[in-house]
mmCIF file of C-alpha atoms in Angstrom:
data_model
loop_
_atom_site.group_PDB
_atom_site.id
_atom_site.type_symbol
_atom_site.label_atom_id
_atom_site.label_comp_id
_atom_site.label_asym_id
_atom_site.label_seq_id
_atom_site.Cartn_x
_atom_site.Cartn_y
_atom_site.Cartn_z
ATOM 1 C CA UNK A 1 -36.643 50.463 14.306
ATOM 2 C CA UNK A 2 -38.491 50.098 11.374
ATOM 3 C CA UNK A 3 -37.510 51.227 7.935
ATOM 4 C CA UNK A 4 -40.248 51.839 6.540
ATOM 5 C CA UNK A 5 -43.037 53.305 8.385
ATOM 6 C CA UNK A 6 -46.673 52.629 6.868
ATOM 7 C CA UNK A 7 -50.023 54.690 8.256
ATOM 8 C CA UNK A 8 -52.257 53.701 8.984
ATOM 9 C CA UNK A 9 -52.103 50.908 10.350
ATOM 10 C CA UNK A 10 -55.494 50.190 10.424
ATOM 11 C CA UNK A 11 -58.093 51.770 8.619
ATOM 12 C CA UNK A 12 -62.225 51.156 7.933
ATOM 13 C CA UNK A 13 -63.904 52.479 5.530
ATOM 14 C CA UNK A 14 -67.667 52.258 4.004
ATOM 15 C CA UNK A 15 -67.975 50.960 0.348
ATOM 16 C CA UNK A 16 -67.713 53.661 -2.339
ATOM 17 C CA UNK A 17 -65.043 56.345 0.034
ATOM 18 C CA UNK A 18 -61.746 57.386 -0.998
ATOM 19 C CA UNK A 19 -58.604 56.722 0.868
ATOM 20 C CA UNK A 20 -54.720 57.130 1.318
ATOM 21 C CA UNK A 21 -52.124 54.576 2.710
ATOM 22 C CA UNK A 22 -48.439 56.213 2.950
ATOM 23 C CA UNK A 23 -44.954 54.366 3.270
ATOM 24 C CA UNK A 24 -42.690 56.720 4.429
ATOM 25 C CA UNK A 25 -38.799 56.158 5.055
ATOM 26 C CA UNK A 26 -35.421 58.430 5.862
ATOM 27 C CA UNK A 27 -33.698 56.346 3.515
ATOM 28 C CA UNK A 28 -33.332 56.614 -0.623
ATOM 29 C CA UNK A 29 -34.957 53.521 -2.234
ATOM 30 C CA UNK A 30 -34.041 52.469 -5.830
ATOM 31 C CA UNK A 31 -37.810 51.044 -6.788
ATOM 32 C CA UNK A 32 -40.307 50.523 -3.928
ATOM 33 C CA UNK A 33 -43.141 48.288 -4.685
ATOM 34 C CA UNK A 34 -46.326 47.907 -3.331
ATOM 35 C CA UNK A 35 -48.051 44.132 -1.947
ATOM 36 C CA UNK A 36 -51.639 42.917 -0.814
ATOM 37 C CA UNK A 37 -51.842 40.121 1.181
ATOM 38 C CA UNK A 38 -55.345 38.152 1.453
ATOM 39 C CA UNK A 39 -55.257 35.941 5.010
ATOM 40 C CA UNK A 40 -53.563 32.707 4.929
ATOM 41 C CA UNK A 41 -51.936 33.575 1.334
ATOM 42 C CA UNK A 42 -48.847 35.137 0.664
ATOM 43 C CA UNK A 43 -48.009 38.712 -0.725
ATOM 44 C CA UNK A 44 -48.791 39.288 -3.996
ATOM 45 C CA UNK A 45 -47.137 42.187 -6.232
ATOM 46 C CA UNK A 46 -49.617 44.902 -6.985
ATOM 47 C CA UNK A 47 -46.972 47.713 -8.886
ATOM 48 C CA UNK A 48 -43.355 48.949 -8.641
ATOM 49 C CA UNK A 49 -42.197 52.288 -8.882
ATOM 50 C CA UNK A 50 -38.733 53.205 -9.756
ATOM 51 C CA UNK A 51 -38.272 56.925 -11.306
ATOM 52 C CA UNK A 52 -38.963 59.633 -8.749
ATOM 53 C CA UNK A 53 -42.014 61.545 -9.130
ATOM 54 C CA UNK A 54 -43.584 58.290 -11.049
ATOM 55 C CA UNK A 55 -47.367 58.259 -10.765
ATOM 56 C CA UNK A 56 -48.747 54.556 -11.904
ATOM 57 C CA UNK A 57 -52.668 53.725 -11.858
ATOM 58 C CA UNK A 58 -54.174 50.029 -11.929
ATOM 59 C CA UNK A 59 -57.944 50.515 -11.961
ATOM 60 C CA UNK A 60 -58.792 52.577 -8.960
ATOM 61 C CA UNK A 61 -55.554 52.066 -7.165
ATOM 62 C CA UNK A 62 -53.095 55.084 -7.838
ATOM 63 C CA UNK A 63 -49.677 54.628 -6.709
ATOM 64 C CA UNK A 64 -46.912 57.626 -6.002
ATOM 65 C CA UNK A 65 -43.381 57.250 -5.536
ATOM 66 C CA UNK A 66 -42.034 60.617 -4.219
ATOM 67 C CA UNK A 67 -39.774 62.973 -5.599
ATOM 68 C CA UNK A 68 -37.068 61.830 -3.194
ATOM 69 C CA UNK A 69 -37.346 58.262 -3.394
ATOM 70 C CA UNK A 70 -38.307 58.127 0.108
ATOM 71 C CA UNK A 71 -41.931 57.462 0.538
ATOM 72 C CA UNK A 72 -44.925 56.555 -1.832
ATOM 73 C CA UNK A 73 -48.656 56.409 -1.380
ATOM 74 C CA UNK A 74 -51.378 54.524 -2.308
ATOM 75 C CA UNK A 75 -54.642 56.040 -3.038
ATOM 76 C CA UNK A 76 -58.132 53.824 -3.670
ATOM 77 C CA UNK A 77 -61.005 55.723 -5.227
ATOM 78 C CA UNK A 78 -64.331 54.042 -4.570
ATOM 79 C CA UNK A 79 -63.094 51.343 -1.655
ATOM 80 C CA UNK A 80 -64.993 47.692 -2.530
ATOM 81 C CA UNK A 81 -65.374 45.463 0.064
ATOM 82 C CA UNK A 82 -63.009 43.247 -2.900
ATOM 83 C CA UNK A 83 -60.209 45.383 -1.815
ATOM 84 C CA UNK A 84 -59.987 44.741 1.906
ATOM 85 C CA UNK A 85 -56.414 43.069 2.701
ATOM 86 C CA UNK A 86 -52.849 44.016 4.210
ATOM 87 C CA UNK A 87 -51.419 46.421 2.040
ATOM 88 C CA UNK A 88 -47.315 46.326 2.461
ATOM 89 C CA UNK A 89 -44.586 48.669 0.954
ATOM 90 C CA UNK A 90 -40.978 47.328 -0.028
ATOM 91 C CA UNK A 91 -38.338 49.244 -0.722
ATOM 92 C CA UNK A 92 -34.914 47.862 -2.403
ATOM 93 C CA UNK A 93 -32.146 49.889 -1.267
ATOM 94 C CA UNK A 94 -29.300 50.332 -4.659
ATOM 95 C CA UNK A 95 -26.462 49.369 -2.048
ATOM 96 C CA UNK A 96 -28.386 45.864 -0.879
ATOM 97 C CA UNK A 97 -30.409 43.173 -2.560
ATOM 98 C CA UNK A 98 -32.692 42.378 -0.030
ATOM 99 C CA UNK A 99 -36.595 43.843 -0.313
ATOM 100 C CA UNK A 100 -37.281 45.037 2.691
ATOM 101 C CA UNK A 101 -41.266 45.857 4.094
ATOM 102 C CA UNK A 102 -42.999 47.908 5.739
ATOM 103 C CA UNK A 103 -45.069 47.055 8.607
ATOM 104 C CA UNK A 104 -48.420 46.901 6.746
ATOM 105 C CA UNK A 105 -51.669 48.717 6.589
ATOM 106 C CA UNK A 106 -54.601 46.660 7.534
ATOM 107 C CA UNK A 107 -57.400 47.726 4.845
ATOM 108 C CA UNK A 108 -61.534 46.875 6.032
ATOM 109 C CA UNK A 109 -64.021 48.239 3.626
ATOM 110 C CA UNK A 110 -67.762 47.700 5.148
ATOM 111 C CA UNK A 111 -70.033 46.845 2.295
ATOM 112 C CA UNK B 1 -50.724 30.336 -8.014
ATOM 113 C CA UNK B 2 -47.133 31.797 -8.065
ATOM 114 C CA UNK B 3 -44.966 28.853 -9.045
ATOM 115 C CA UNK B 4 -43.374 29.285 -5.763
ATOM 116 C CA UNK B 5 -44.146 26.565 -3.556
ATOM 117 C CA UNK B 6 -43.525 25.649 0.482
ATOM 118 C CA UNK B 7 -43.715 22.852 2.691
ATOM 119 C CA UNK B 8 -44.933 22.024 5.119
ATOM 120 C CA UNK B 9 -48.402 24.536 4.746
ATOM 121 C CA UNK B 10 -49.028 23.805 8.851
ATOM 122 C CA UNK B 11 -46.308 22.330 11.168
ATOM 123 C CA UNK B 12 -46.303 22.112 15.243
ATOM 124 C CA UNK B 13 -43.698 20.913 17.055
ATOM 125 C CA UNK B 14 -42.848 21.551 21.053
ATOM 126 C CA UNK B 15 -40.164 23.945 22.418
ATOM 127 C CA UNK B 16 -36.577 22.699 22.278
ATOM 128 C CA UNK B 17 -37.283 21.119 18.880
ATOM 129 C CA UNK B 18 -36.033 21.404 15.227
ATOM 130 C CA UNK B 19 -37.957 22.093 12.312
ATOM 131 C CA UNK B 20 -36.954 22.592 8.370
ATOM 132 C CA UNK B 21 -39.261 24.019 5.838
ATOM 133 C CA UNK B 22 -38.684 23.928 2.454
ATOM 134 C CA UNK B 23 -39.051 26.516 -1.191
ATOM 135 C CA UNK B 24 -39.227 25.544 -4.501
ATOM 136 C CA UNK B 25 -38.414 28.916 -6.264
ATOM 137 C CA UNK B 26 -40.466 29.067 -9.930
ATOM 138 C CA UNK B 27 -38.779 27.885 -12.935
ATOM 139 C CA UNK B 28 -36.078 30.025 -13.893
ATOM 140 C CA UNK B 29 -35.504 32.154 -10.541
ATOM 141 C CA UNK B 30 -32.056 32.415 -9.234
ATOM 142 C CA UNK B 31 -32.973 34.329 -6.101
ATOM 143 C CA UNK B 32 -34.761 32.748 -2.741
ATOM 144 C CA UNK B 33 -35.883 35.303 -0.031
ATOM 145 C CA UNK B 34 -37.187 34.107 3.542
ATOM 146 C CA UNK B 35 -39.382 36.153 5.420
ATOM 147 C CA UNK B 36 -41.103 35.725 8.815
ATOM 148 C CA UNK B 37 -44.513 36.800 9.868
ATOM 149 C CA UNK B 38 -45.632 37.062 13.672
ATOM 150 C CA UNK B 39 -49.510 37.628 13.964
ATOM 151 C CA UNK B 40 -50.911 41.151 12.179
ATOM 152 C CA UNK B 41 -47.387 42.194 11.439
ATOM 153 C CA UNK B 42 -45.607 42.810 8.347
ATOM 154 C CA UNK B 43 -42.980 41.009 6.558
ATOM 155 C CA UNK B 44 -39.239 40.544 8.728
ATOM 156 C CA UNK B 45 -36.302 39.910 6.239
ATOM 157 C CA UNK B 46 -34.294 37.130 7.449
ATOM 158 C CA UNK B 47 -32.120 35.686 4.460
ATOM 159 C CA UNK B 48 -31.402 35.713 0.822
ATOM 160 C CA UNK B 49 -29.433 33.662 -1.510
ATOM 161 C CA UNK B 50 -28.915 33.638 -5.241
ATOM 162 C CA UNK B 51 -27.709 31.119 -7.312
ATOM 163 C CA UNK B 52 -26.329 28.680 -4.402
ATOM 164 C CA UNK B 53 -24.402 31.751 -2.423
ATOM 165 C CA UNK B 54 -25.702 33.763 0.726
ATOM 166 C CA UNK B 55 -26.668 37.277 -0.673
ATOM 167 C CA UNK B 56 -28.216 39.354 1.660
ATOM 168 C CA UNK B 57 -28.874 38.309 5.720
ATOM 169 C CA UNK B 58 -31.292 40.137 8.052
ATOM 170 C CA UNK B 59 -32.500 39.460 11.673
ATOM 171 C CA UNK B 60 -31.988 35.721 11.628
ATOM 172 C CA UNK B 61 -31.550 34.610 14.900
ATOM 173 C CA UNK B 62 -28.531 32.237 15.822
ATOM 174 C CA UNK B 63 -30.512 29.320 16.167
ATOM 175 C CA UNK B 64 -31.703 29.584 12.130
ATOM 176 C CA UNK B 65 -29.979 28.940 9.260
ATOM 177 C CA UNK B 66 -30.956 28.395 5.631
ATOM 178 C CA UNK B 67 -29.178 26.870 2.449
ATOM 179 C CA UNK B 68 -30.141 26.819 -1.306
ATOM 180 C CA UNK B 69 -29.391 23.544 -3.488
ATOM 181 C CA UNK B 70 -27.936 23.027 -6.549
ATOM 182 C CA UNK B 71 -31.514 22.337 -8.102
ATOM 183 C CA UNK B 72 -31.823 25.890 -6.289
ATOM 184 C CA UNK B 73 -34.592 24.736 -3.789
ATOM 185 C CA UNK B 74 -33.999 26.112 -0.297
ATOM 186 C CA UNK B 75 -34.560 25.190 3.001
ATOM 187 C CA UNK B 76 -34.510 26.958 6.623
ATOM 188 C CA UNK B 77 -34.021 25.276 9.182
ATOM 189 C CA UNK B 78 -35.260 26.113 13.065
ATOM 190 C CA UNK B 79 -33.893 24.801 15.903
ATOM 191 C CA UNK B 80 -34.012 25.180 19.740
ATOM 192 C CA UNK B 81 -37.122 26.446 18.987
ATOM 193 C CA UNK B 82 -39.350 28.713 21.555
ATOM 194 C CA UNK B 83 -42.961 29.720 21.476
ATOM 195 C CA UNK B 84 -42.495 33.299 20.295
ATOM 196 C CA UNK B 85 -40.892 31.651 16.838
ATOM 197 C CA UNK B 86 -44.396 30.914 16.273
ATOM 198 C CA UNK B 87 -45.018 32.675 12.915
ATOM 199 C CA UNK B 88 -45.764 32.089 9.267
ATOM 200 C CA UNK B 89 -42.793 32.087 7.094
ATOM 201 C CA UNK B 90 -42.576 32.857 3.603
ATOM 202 C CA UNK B 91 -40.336 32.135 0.401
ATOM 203 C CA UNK B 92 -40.258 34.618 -2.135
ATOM 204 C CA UNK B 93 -37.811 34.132 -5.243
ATOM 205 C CA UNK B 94 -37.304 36.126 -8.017
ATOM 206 C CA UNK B 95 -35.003 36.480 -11.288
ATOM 207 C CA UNK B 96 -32.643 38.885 -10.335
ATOM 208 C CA UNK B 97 -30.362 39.447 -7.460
ATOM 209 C CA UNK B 98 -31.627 42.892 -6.817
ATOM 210 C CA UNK B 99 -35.073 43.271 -5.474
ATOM 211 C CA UNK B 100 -35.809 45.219 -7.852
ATOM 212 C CA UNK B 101 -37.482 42.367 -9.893
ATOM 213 C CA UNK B 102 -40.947 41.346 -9.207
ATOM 214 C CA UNK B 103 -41.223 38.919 -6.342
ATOM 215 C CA UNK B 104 -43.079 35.885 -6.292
ATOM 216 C CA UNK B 105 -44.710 34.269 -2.433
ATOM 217 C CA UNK B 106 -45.323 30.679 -1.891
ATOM 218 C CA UNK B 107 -48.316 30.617 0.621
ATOM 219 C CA UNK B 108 -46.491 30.493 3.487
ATOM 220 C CA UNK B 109 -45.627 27.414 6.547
ATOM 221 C CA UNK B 110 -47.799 28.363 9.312
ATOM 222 C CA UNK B 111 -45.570 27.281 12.469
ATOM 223 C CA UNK B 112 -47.016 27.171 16.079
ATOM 224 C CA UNK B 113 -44.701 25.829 18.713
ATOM 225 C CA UNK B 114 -46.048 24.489 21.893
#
């Protein structure tokens, strides 16, 4: 069973759409961050979200943790071919240590 | 580059044999996280320790076990190994504890087991 539950899984898009990736979970998450991982590199951080309700933009990424604490989304406003990757949620649980992932949404964006 | 650095980057070895790869955390990090990654999947948890001291454990399997050093390098080490433990595995460290901290990959030991 997985924790967190991304969707898609698998999405492709053409250059210049909008989309939405969600991470959505049953369980209350102290932060929950958000990862893109290029192939044959590892993760690398993109933001973290803590406060419930927090809304944080990085260029035309906009990330959403939700009111809850239980999910977040990840919204990309004029796709570039640039931003194709895996996108993976985390979430860090405030009774463990360990960051735990989702299972990934796999991003294509056709030039 | 993250600071955080792995070895070996490719390893194969045959079933039934034992492996160890290694992490160098960045300067300053207390915290070493292990992950493994099977083909187009996401990221499974296996082990984390901070400061020397096992902190959190996930679905490690039996037959792996890890360690961190007093120069806080870590190691995991596979044995008996079988074909499906094919996988990339990753270090992450970080300065805190909690995950809450921003974590930092090395690029990963691509495994394939024949």
């Amino acid at each position: 069973t997985q924790l967190l539950e991304q969707s898609p899984q698998f999405l492709s898009i053409q250059e210049g759409e909008n989309l939405t990736v969600y991470c959505n979970s049953s369980s209350v998450f102290s932060s929950l961050q958000w990862y893109r991982q290029e192939p044959g590199e590892g993760p690398v951080l993109l933001v973290t979200v803590v406060t419930g309700g927090e809304v944080k933009k990085l260029k035309r990424l906009t990330f959403q943790f939700g009111d809850a604490r239980k999910d977040s989304s990840l919204h990309i406003t004029a796709a570039q071919p640039g931003d194709t990757g895996l996108y993976l949620c985390a979430g860090v649980r405030s009774s463990a240590s360990k960051i735990i992932f989702g299972s990934g949404t796999r991003l294509s964006i056709r030039p | 580059d993250s600071g955080v650095t792995q070895t070996p980057k490719h390893l194969i070895t045959a079933t039934g044999q034992r492996v160890t790869l290694r992490c160098s955390p960045r300067s300053g990090d207390l915290s070493v996280y292990w992950y493994q990654q099977s083909l187009d999947q996401g990221l499974q948890f296996l082990i984390q320790y901070y400061n020397g001291e096992e902190r959190a454990k996930g679905n490690i399997l039996e037959r792996f076990s890890a360690q961190q050093f007093p120069d806080l390098h870590s190691e995991l080490n596979l044995s008996s190994l079988e074909l499906g433990d094919s996988a990339l595995y990753f270090c992450a460290s970080s300065v805190a504890a909690s995950g809450g901290t921003e974590a930092f990959f090395g690029q990963g030991t691509r495994l394939t087991v024949v």
